[in-house]
Coordinates of C-alpha atoms and ligand atoms in Angstrom, one line a residue:
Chain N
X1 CA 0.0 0.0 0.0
X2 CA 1.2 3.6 -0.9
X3 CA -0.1 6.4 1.2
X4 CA 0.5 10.3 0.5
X5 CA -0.1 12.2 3.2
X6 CA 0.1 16.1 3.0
X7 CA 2.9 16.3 0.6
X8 CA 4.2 19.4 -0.3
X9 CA 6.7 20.7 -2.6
X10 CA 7.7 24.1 -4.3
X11 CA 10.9 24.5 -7.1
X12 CA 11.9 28.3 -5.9
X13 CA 8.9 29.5 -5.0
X14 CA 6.7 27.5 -7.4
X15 CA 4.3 25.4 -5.6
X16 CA 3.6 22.1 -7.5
X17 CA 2.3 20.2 -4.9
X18 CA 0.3 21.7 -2.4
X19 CA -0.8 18.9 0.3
X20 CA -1.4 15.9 -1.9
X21 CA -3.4 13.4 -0.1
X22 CA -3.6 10.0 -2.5
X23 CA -3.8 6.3 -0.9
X24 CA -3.5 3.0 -3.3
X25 CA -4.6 0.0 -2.1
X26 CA -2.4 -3.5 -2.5
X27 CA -2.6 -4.5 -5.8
X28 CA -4.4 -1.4 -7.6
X29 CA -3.6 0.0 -10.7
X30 CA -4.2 3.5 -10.9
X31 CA -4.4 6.1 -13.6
X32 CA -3.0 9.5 -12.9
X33 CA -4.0 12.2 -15.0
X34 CA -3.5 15.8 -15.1
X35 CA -2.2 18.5 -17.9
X36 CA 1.2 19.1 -18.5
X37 CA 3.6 20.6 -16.0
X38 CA 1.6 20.4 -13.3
X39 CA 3.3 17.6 -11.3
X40 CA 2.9 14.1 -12.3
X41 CA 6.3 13.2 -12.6
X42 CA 7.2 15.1 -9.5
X43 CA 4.5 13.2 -7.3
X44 CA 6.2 9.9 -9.1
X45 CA 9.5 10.6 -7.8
X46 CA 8.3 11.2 -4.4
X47 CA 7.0 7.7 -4.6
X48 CA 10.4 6.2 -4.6
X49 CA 12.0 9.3 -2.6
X50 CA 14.0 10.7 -5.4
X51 CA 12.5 13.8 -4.5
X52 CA 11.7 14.5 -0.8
X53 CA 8.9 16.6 -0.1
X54 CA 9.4 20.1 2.3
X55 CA 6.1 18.4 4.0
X56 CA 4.3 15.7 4.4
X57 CA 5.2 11.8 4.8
X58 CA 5.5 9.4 2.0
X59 CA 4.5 5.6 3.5
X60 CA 5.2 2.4 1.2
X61 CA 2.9 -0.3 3.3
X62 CA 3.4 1.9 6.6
X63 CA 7.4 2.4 6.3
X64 CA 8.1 6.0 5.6
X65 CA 10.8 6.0 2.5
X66 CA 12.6 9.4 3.4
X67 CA 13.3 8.3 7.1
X68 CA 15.3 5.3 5.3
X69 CA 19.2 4.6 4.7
X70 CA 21.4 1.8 3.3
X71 CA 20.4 -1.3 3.2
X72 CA 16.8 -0.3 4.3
X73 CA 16.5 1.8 1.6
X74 CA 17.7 -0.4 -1.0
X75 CA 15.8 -3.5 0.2
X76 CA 12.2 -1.2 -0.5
X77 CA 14.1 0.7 -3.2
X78 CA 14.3 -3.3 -5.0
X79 CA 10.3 -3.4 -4.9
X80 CA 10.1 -1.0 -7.3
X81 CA 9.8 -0.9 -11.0
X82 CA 10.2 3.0 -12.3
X83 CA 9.8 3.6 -16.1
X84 CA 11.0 7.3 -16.2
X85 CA 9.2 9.6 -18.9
X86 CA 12.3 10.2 -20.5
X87 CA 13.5 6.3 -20.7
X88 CA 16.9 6.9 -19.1
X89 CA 18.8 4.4 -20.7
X90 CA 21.8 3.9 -20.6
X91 CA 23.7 4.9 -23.2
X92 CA 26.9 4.0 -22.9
X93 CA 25.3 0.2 -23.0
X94 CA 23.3 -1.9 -25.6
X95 CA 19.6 -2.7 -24.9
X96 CA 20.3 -6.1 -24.1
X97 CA 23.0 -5.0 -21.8
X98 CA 20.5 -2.2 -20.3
X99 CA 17.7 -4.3 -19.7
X100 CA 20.4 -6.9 -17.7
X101 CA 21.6 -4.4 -16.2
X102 CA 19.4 -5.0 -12.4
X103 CA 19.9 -8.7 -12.8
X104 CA 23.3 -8.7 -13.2
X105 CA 23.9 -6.3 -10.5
X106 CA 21.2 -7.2 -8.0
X107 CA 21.0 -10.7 -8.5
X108 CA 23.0 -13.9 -8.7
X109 CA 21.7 -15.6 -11.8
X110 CA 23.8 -17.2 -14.2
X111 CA 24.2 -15.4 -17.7
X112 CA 22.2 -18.2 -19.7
X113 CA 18.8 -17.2 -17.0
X114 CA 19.5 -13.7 -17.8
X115 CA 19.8 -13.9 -21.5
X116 CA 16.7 -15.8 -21.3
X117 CA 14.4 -13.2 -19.2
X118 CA 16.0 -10.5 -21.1
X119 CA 14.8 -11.5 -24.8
X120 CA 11.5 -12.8 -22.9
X121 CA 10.8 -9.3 -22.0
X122 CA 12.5 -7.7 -25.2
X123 CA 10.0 -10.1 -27.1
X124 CA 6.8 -8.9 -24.9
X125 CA 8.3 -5.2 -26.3
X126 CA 9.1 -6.2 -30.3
X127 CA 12.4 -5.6 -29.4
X128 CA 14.2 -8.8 -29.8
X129 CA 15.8 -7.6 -33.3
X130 CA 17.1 -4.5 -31.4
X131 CA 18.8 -6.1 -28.8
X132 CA 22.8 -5.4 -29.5
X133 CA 22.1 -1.5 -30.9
X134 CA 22.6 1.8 -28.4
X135 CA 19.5 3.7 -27.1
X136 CA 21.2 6.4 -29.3
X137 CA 20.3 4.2 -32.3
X138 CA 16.5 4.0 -31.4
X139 CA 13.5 5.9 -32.4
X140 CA 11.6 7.6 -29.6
X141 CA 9.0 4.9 -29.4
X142 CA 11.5 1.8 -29.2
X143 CA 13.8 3.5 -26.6
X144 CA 10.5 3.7 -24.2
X145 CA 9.9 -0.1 -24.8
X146 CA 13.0 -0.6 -23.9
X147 CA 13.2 1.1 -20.5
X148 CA 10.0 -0.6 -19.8
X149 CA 11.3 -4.0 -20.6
X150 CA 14.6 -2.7 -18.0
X151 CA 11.7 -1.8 -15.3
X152 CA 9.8 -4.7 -15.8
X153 CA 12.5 -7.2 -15.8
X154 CA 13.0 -7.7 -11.7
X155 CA 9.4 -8.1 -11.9
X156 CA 9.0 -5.8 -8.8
X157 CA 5.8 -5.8 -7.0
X158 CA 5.4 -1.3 -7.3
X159 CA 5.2 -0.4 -10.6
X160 CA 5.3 3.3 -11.5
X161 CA 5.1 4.1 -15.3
X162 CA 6.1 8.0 -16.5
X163 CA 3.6 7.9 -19.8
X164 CA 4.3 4.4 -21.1
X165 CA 2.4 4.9 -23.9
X166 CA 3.8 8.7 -25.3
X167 CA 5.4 8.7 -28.5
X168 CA 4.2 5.0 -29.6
X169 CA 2.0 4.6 -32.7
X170 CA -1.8 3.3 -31.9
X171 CA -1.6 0.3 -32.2
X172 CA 2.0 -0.6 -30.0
X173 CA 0.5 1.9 -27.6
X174 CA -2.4 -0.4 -27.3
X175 CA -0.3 -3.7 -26.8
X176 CA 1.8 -1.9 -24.5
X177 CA -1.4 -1.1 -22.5
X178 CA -2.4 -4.7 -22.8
X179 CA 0.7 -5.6 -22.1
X180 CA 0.7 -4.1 -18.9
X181 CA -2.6 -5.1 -18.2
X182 CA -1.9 -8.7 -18.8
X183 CA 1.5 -8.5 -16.3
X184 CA -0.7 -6.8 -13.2
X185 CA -3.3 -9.8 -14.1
X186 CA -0.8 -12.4 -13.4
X187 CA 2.0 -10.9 -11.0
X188 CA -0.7 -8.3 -9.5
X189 CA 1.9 -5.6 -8.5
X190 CA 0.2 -2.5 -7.1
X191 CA 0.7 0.1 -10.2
X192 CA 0.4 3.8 -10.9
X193 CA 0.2 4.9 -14.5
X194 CA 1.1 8.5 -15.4
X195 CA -0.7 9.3 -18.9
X196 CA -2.1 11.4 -21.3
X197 CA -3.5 8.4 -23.1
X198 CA -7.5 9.1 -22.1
X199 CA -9.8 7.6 -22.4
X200 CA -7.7 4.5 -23.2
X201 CA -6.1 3.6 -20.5
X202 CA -9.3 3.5 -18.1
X203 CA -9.9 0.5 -19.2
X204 CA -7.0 -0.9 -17.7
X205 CA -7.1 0.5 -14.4
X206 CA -9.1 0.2 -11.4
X207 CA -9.4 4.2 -10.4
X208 CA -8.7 7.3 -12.2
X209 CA -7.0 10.5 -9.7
X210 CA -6.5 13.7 -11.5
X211 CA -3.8 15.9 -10.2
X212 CA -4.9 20.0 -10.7
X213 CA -3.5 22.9 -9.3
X214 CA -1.1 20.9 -6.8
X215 CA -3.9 18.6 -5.7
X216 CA -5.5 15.3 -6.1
X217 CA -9.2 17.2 -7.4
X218 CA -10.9 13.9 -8.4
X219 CA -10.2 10.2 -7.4
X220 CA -12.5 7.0 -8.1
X221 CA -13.8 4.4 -10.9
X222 CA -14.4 5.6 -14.1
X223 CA -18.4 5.3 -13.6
X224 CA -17.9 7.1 -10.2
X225 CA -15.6 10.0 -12.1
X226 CA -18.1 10.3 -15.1
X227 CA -21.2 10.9 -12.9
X228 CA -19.7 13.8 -11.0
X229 CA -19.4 15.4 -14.2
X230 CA -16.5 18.1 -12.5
X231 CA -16.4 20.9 -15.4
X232 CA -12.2 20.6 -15.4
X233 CA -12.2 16.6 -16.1
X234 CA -14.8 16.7 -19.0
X235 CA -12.9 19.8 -20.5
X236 CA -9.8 17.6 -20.2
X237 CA -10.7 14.7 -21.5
X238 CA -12.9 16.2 -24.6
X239 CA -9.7 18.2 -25.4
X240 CA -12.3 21.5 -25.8
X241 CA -10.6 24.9 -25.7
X242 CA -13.5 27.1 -24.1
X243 CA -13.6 26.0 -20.1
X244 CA -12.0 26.4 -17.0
X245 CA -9.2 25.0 -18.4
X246 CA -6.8 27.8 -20.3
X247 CA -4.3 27.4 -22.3
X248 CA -1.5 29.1 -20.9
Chain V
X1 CA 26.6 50.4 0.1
X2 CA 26.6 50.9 4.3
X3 CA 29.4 49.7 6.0
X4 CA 26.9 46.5 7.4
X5 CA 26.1 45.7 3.9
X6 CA 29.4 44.9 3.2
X7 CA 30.6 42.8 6.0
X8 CA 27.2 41.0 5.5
X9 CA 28.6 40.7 2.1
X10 CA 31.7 39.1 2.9
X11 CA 30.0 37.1 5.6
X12 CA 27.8 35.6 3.1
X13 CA 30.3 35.0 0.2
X14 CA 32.8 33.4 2.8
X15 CA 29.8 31.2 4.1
X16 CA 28.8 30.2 0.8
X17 CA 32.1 29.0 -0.2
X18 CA 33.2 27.2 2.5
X19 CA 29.9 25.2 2.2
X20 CA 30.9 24.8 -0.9
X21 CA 34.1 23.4 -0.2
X22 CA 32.4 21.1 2.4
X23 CA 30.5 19.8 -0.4
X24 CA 33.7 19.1 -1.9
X25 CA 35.4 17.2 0.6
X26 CA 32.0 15.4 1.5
X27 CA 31.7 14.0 -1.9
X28 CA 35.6 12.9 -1.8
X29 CA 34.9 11.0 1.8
X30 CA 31.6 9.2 0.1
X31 CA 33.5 7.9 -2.5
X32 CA 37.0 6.6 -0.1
X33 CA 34.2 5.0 2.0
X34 CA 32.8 3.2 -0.7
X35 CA 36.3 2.8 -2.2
X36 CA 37.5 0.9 0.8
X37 CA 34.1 -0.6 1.6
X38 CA 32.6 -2.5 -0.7
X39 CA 34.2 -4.9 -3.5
X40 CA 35.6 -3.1 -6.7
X41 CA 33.5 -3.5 -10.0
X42 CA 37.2 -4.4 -12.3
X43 CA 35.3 -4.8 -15.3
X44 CA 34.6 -0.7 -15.2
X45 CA 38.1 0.0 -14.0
X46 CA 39.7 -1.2 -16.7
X47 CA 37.5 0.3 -19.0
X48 CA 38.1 3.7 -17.3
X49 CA 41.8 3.1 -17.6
X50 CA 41.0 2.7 -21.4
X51 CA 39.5 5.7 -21.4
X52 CA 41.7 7.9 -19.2
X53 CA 44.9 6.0 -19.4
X54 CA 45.7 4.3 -23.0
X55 CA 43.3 6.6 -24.4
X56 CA 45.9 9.5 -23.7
X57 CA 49.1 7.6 -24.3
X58 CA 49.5 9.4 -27.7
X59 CA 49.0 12.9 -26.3
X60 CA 51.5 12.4 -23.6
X61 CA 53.8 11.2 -25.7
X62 CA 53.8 13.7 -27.9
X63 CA 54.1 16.4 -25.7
X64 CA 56.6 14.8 -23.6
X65 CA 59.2 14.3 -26.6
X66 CA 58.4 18.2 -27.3
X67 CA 59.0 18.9 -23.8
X68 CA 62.3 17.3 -23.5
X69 CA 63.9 18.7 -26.8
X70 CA 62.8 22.1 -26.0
X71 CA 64.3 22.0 -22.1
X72 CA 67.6 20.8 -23.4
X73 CA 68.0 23.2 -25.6
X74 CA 66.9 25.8 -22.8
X75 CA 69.2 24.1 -20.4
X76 CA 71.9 23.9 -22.8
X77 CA 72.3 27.9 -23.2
X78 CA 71.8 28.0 -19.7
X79 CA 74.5 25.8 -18.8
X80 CA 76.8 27.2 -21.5
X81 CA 77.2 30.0 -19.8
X82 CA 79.6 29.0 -17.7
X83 CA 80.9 25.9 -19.3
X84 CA 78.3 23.4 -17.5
X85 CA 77.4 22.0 -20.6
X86 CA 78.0 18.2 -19.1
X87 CA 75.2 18.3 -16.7
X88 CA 72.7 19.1 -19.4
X89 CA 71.5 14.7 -18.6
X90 CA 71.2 15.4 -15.1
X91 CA 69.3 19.0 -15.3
X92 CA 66.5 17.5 -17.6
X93 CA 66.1 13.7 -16.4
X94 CA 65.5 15.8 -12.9
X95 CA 63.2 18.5 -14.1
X96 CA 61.2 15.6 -16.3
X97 CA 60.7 13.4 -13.6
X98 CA 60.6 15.4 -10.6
X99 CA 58.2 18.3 -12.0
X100 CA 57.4 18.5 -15.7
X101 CA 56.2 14.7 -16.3
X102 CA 53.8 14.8 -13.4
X103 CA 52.6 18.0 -14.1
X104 CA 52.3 18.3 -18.0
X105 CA 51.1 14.5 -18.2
X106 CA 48.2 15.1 -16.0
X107 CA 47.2 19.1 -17.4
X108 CA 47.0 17.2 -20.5
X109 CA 45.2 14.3 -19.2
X110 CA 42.7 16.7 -17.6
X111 CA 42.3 18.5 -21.0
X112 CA 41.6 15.0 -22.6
X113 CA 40.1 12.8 -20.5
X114 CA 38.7 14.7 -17.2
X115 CA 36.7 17.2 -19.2
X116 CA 35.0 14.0 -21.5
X117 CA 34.4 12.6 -18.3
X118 CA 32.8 15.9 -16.1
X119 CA 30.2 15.7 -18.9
X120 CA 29.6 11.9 -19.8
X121 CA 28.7 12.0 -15.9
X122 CA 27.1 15.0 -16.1
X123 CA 24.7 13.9 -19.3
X124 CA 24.5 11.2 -17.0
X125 CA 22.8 13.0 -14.5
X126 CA 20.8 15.2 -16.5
X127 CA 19.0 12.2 -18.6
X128 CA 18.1 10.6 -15.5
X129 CA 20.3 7.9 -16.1
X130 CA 21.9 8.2 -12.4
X131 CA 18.4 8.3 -11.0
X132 CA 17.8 5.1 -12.7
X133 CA 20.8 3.3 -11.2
X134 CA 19.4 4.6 -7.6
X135 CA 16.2 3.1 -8.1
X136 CA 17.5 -0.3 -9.1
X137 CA 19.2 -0.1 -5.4
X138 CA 22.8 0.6 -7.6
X139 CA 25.0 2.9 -5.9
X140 CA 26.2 5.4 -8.6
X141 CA 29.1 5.8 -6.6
X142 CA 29.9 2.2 -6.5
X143 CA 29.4 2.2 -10.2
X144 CA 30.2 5.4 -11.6
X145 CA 32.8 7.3 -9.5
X146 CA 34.8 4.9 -7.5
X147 CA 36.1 3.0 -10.4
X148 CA 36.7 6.7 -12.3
X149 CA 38.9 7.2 -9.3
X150 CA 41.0 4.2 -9.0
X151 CA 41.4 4.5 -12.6
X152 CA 43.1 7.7 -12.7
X153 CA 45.5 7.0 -9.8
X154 CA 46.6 3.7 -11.7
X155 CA 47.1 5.4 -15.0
X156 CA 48.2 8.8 -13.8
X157 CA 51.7 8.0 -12.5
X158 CA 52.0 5.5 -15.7
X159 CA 51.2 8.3 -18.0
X160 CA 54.0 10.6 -15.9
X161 CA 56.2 8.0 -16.2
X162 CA 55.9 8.0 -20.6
X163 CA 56.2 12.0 -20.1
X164 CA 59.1 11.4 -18.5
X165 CA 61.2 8.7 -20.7
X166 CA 60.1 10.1 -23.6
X167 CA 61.0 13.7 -22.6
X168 CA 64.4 12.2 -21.9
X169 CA 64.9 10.4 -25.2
X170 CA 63.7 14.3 -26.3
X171 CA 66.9 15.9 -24.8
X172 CA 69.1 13.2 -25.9
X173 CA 67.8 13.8 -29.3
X174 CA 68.5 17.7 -28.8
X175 CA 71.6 17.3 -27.0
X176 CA 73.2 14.4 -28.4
X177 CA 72.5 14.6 -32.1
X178 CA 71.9 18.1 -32.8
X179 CA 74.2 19.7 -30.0
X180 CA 76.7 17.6 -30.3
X181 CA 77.2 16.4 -26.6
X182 CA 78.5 12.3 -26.3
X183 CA 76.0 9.9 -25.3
X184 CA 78.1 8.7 -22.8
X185 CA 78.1 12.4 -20.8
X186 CA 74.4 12.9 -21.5
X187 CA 73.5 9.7 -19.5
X188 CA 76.5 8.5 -17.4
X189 CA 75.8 11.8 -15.4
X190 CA 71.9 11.4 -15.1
X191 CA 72.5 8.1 -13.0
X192 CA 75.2 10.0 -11.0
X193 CA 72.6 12.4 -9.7
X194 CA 69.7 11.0 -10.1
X195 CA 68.2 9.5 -6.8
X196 CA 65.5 7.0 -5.9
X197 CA 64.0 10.1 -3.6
X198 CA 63.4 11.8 -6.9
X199 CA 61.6 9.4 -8.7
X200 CA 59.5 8.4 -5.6
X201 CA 58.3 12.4 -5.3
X202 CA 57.3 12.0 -9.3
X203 CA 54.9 9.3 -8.4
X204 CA 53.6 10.6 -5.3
X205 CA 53.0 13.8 -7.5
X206 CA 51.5 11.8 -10.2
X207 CA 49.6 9.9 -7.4
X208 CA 47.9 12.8 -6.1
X209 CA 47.0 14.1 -9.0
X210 CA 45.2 11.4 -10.5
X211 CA 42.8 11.9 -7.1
X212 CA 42.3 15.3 -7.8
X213 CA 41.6 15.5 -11.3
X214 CA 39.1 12.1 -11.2
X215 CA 37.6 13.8 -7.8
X216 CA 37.1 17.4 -9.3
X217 CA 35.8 16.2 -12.5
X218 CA 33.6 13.5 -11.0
X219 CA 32.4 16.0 -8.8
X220 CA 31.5 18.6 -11.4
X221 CA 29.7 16.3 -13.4
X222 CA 27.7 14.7 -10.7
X223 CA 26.2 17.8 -9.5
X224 CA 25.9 19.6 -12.5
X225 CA 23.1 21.7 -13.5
X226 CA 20.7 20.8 -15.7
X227 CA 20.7 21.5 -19.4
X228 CA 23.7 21.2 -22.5
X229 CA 24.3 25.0 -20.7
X230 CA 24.7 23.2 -17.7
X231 CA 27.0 20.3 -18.7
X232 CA 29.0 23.2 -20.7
X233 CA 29.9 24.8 -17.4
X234 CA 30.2 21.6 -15.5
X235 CA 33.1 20.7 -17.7
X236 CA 34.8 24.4 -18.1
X237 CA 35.3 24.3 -14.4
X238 CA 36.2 20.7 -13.9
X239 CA 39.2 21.5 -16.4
X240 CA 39.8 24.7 -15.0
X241 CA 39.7 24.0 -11.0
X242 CA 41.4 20.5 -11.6
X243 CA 44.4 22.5 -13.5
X244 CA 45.0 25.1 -10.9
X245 CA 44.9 22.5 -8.5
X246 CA 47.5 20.8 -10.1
X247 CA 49.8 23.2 -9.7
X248 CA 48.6 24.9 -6.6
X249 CA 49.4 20.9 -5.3
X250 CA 52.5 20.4 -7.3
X251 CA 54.2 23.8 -4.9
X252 CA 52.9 22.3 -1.8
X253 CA 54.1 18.9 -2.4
X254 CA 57.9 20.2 -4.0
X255 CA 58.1 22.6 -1.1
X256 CA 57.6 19.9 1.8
X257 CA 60.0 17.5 -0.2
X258 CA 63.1 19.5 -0.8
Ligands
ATP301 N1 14.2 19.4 -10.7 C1 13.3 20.5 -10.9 N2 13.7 21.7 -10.6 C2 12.9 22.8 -10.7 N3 11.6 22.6 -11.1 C3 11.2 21.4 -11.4 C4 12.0 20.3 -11.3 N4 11.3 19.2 -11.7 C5 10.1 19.6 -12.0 N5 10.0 21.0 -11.9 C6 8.8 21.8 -12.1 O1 7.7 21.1 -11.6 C7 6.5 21.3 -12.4 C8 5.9 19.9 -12.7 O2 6.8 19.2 -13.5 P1 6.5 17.7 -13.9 O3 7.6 17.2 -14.7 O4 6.1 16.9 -12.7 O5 5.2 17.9 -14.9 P2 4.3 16.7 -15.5 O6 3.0 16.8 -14.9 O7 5.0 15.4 -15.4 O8 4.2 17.2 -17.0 P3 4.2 16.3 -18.4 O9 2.9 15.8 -18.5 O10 4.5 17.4 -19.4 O11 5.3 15.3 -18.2 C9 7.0 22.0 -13.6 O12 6.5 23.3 -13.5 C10 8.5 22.0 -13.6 O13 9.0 23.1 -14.1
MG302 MG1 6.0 14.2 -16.7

């Protein structure tokens, strides 16, 4: 379970979040939602205390992350699956050698086990043929499937995904979100998607939270969300330019 | 500006930069204690002795033959003047391996190889990619910085040592063949006044300054600021602190030897 509780944090003076309360359950997937620059990938890092808040505690199934050091901190720290928004490959390895990368350092399998879970996940991503090139060789869309193959591979039971599906074509974007769905299905990790893939990715989570103005504004099922009919989702979601919503 | 303002000013500035050189020192303990704590990852040493180390073999070469032809023929008018001309072995094998190799191997070293690796840490840092290796529980320390370290103090005092021979072969060039001194003077009186002490204080130089330059450059790229502007200036200073602290080092150490 991941509870927020009263998490603040400003950039010089620039408030992006402003006592975020959010609490997922063991084994939820949730969608986070929100427009650009308001915070999504800063209340991610939180998450796995990359960023430390200037209030508020951060509690991964009652053990607060930013009171943690050494050993502690790596043991929770090896829970976690992170798929950064930028990929963050990298680049001074191959794929295959990227996506290796946490089992050759944080576990003891033999190199035949981890070629085989490598091209396992590389094959769940389309990626097998890419294996031996540099992210620098990638397009924008295979370099994402790649650092989610790298995230996925420890199979960790948190999984936190910056935008998994930005910058892939339709249809990969879909199997990725299937993909995804399929994983939580069987391993049932407890997962929080950041995306601007709506309405698509509803469908493969459990509740929907929408981050506005440094706070969580709107949290539940999609049926629950829909009903309240809050003037900033529905202007978010149809993509309309007249609202409360400015373009700014 | 009132007379307050400016002792607040000083007060500030002289706060601010010996935080700053806290920082510093903080960031050199981290990595000792992981240097001495934990087991070394080889496979990354010897690829950062590729990069820092053969990498820069030509370089130092080069400027080490340069370096030694142009000091003989310096030392050569010198000692003309009053008829020393025999000693010219002696007055370069001692300025090559007590100062010039340590010194010019590693500003060179630093212009090669510490200001490539200031910003391939400091990319690094800015593409998340040391982020990443904290969330898989990887200490970037462990991986990125230690072995950066123990790199350049293996390949630092090899590298003064190349200066060195090669800046000797230089003079004999200059003084032998084109001045016209024998062989036998040039290097029968090197080994008379040459001493073990010497060579030692080249290595401890070169020692030293393998530390500083992998620690200042490491440094620099580690907490850079963010953006190619960032990285830019990130890698300016690393060259530029590293270099004066190479020589600011170099007095301190000559002046406690001798
Ligand atoms: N390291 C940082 N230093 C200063 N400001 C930052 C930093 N990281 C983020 N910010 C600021 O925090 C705000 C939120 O950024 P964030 O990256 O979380 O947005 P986002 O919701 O993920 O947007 P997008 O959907 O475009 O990815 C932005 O205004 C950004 O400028
Ligand atoms: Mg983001």
């Amino acid at each position: 379970m991941i509870t927020l509780s009263n998490v603040h944090k400003s950039f010089n003076g620039n408030i992006v979040l402003n006592g975020v309360n959010l609490t997922i359950s063991e084994g939820e997937m949730l969608a986070l939602i929100g427009r650009s620059g308001i915070g999504k990938s800063v209340l991610l890092k939180h998450i796995v205390g990359l960023i430390k808040p200037d209030a508020g505690d951060i509690l991964i199934d009652g053990i607060n992350i930013n009171r943690l050091r050494g050993k502690e901190l790596e043991a929770i720290r090896k829970r976690f699956g992170f798929l950064f928004q930028e990929g963050a490959l990298f680049d001074s390895l191959t794929v295959y050698d990227n996506v290796a990368f946490p089992l050759r350092e944080k576990t003891s399998l033999s190199e035949e086990m981890i070629r085989e879970k490598v091209f396992c996940e590389l094959e769940n991503m389309g990626l097998e043929k890419d294996a031996h090139k540099y992210p620098a060789e990638l397009s924008g869309g295979m370099r994402k499937r790649a650092a989610l193959a790298r995230a996925m591979v420890m199979q960790p039971s948190i999984m936190l995904f910056d935008e998994p599906t930005t910058g892939l074509d339709p249809i990969i974007g879909q199997s990725i979100l299937n993909y995804i769905q399929a994983c939580h299905k069987r391993g049932g990790f407890t997962g929080i998607i950041v995306t601007h893939d709506v309405p698509r990715v509803f469908s493969i989570v459990q509740r929907i939270a929408m981050l506005h103005d440094g706070n969580i504004i709107l949290i539940g099922t999609y049926e629950h969300i829909i009903q309240e009919k809050n003037p900033i989702f529905e202007q978010f979601l149809s993509g309309n330019l007249n609202g409360p919503l400015t373009y700014s | 500006m009132k007379p307050a303002g400016v002792v607040r000013a000083i007060g500030r500035t002289t706060i601010r930069n010996i935080a700053c050189l806290g920082h510093y020192g903080l960031f050199l303990l981290t990595s000792l204690f992981w240097l001495f704590t934990s087991p070394l990852k080889i496979r990354r040493i010897i690829e950062q002795i590729s990069f820092i180390g053969v990498k820069s073999t030509i370089i130092v070469l080069l400027t080490g033959a340069f370096t030694g032809m142009v000091l003989a023929l310096q030392a050569f008018y010198a000692l003309n003047k009053f008829g020393g001309e025999s000693l010219l072995g002696p007055t370069v094998a001692l300025a090559l391996i007590r100062e010039l190799g340590p010194v010019v191997s590693a500003l060179m070293v630093t212009g090669r190889a510490g200001s490539a690796l200031a910003s391939e840490i400091g990319i690094m840092r800015i593409t998340e990619q040391i982020d990443a290796m904290e969330i898989m529980a990887v200490n970037p320390y462990r991986y990125i910085i230690v072995p950066n370290i123990v790199a350049a103090i293996i390949a630092f005092p090899v590298l003064g040592a190349f200066f060195s021979l090669i800046g000797i072969w230089g003079g004999y060039v200059v003084g032998v063949e084109i001045l016209g001194l024998s062989a036998g003077t040039y290097f029968g009186e090197m080994t008379n006044y040459l001493d073990m002490q010497d060579i030692r204080m080249g290595i401890y130089k070169s020692l030293s300054f393998g530390l500083i330059v992998s620690w200042i450059c490491c440094y620099k790229g580690y907490f850079t600021s963010y953006g190619a502007k960032g990285v830019g200036n990130a890698t300016t200073q690393a060259v530029v602190v590293s270099s004066v602290l190479i020589l600011i080092w170099d007095y301190f150490v000559t002046s406690i030897f001798v």
